Coordinates of C-alpha atoms in Angstrom, one line a residue:
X111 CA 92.4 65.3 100.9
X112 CA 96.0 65.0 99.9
X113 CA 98.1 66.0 96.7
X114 CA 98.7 63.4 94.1
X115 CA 101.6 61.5 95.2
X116 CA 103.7 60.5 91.6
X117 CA 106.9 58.7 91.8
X118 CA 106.9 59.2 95.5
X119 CA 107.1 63.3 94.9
X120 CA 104.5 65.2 96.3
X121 CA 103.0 66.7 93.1
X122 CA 102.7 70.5 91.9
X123 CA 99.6 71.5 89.8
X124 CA 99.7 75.0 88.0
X125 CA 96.7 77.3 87.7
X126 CA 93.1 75.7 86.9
X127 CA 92.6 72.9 84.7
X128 CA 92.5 73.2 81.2
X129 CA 94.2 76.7 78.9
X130 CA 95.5 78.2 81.9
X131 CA 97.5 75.2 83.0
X132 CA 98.5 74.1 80.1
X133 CA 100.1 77.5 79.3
X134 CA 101.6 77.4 82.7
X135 CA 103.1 74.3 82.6
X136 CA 104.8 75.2 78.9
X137 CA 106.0 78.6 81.0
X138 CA 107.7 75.7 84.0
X139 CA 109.3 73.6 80.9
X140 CA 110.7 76.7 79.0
X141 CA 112.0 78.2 82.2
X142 CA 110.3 81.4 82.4
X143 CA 108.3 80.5 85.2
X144 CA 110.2 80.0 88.5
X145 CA 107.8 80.9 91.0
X146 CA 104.2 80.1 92.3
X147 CA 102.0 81.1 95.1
X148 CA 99.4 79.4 97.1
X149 CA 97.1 80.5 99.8
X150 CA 98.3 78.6 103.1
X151 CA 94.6 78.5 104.7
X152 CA 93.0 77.2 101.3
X153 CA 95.9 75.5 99.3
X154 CA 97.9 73.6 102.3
X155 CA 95.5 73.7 105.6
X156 CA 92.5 72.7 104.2
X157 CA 94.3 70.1 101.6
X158 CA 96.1 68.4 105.0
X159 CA 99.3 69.4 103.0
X160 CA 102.7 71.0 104.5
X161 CA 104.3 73.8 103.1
X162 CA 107.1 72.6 101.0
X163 CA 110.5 72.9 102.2
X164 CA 113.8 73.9 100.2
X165 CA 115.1 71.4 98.3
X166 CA 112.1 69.4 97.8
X167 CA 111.6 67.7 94.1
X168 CA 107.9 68.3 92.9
X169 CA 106.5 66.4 90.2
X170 CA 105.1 68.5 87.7
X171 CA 101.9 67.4 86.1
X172 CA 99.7 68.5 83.3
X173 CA 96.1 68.9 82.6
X174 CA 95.4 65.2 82.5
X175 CA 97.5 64.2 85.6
X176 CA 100.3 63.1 83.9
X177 CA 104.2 63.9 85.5
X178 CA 105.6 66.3 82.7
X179 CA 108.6 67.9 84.7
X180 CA 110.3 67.9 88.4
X181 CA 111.3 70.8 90.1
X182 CA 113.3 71.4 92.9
X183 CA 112.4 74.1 95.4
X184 CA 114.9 76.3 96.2
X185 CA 113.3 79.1 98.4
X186 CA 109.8 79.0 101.0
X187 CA 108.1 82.2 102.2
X188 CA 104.8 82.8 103.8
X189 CA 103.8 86.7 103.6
X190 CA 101.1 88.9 103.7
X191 CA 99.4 89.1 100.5
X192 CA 100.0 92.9 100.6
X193 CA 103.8 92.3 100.9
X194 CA 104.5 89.8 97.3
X195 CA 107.6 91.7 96.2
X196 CA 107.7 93.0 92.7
X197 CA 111.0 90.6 92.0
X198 CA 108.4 87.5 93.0
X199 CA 105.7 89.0 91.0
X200 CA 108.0 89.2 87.7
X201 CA 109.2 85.7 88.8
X202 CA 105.9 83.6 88.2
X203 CA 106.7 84.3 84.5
X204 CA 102.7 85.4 83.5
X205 CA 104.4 88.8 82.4
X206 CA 103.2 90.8 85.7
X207 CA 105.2 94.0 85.7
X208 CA 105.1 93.9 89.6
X209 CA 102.8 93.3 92.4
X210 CA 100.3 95.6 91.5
X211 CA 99.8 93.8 88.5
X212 CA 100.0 90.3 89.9
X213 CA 97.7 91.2 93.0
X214 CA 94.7 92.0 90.5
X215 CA 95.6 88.5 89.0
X216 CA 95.3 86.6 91.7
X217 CA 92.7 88.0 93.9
X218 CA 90.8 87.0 90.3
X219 CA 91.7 84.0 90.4
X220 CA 91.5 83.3 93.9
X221 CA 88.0 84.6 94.1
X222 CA 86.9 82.7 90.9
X223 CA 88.2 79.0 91.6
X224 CA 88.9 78.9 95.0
X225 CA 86.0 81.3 96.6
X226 CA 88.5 82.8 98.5
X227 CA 88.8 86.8 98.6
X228 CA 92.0 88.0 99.8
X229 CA 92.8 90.5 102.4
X230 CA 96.0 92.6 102.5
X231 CA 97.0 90.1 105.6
X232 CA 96.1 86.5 103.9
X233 CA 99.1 84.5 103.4
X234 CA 100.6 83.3 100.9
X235 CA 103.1 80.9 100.2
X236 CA 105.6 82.0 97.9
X237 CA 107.8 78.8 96.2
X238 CA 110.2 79.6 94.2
X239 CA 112.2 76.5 92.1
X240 CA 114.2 75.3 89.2
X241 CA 113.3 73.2 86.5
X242 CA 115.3 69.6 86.8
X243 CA 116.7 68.3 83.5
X244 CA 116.2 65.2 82.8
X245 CA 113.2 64.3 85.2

């Protein structure tokens, strides 16, 4: 199974359908959010999906599949969960104070719609982007 393809841009989904994305996406179109995370094994491996790649335009879409925003990544790590830096933490734009914060988030998260529990080693794909204007 492969992402949505819209306007030939490999699309970007936020969160889980419904409240959570909706907030997210609002966070992507007023700029607070500049960052996002997926889990390599369960996000991109089992998806069939590469790990995007600096520069790449994503088209941003909203609870009902429709293209809302692009964004343009502008930086690509995999780390250990254990090792999301504080600065990447305070960049998804949720209000995490640092990782400590964001880990509970996400190992949530992770556990509830992905039935994934994260170790300290997992990795995770840290994007990091900029909202286009006019896209």
């Amino acid at each position: 199974m492969t992402w949505p393809r819209v306007d030939g841009l490999r699309s970007i989904e936020f969160g889980s359908p419904g409240a959570v994305r909706t907030e997210l996406v609002g966070l992507v179109l007023a700029g607070a959010k500049t960052a996002t995370a997926g889990l390599l094994e369960h996000d991109y491996a089992a998806e069939g999906e590469e790990v995007e790649h600096v520069g790449e335009r994503l088209a941003v879409l909203d609870d009902s599949g429709a293209r809302v925003a692009t964004v343009r990544v502008t930086e690509v790590r995999v780390v250990p969960f254990a090792a999301v830096d504080d600065a990447f933490a305070r960049d998804e734009g949720e209000g995490y104070e640092g990782h400590e914060d964001w880990a509970r988030s996400h190992e949530r998260f992770w556990a509830a719609h992905a039935g994934v529990a994260v170790r300290a080693d997992t990795p995770v794909v840290c994007l990091r982007f900029v909202l286009e204007t006019g896209a």
